[in-house]
GROMACS .gro file of C-alpha atoms in nm:
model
   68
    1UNK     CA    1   7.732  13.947   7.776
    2UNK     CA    2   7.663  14.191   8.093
    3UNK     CA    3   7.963  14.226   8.350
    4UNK     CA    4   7.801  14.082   8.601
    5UNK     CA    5   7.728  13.786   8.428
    6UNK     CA    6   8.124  13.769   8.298
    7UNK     CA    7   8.205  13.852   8.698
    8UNK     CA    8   7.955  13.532   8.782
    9UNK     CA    9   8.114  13.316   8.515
   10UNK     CA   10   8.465  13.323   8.629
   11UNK     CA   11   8.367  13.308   8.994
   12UNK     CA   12   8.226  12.949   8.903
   13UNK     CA   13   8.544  12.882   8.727
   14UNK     CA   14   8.779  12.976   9.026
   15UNK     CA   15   8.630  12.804   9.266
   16UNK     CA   16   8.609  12.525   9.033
   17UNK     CA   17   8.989  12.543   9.008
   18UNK     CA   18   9.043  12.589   9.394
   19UNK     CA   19   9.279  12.365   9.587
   20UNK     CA   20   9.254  12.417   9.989
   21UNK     CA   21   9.548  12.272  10.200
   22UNK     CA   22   9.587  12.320  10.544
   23UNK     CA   23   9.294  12.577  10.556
   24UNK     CA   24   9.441  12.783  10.241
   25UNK     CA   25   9.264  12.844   9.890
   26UNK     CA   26   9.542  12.876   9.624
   27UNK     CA   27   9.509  12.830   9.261
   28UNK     CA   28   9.774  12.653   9.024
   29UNK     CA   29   9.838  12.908   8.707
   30UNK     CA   30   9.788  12.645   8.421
   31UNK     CA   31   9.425  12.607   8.574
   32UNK     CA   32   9.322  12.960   8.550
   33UNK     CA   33   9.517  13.126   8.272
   34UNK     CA   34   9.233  12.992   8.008
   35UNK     CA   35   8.935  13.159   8.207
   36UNK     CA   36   9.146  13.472   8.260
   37UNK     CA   37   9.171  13.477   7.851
   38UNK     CA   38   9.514  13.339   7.773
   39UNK     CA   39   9.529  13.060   7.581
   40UNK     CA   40   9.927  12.983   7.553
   41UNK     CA   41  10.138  12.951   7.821
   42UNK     CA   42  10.378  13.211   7.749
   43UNK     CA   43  10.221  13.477   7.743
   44UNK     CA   44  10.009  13.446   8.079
   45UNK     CA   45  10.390  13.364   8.222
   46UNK     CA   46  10.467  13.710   8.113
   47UNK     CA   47  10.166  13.828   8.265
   48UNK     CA   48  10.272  13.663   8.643
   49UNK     CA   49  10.607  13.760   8.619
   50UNK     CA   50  10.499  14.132   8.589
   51UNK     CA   51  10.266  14.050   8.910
   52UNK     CA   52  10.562  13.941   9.046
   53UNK     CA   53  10.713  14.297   9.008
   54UNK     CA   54  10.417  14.423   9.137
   55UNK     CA   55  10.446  14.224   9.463
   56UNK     CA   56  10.803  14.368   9.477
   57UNK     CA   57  10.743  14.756   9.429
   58UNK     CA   58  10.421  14.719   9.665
   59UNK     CA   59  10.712  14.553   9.907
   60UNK     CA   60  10.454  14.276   9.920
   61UNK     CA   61  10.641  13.930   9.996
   62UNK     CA   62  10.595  13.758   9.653
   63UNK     CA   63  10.683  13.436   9.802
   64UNK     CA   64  10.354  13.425   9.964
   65UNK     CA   65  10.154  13.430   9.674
   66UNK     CA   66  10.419  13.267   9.427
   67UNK     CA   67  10.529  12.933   9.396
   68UNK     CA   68  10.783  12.853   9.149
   0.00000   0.00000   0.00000
């Protein structure tokens, strides 16, 4: 399969999975870890706590982009 299809597919997918309150998109994890390529739970948790990190290093407030 060509990238760009791949890049098309999961664009359907997310905005499949899109939730919108109070003019904001946001996702919920368990909704997007299968298109993303994770099929068990624990290890796309792995994968969010490292963005998590991420967010922290960056000095990016993770509490905007994380619920727990």
């Amino acid at each position: 399969m060509m990238v760009k299809e791949i890049v098309l597919r999961l664009s359907l997918k997310f905005d499949e999975c899109a939730h919108v309150q109070d003019g904001c998109e946001y996702w919920f994890a368990r909704e997007i870890m299968e298109p993303l390529g994770y099929s068990q739970w624990r290890n796309f948790e792995a994968i969010i706590n490292r963005a998590k990190v991420s967010c922290e290093t960056a000095k990016i407030a993770g509490q905007n982009h994380f619920a727990d």
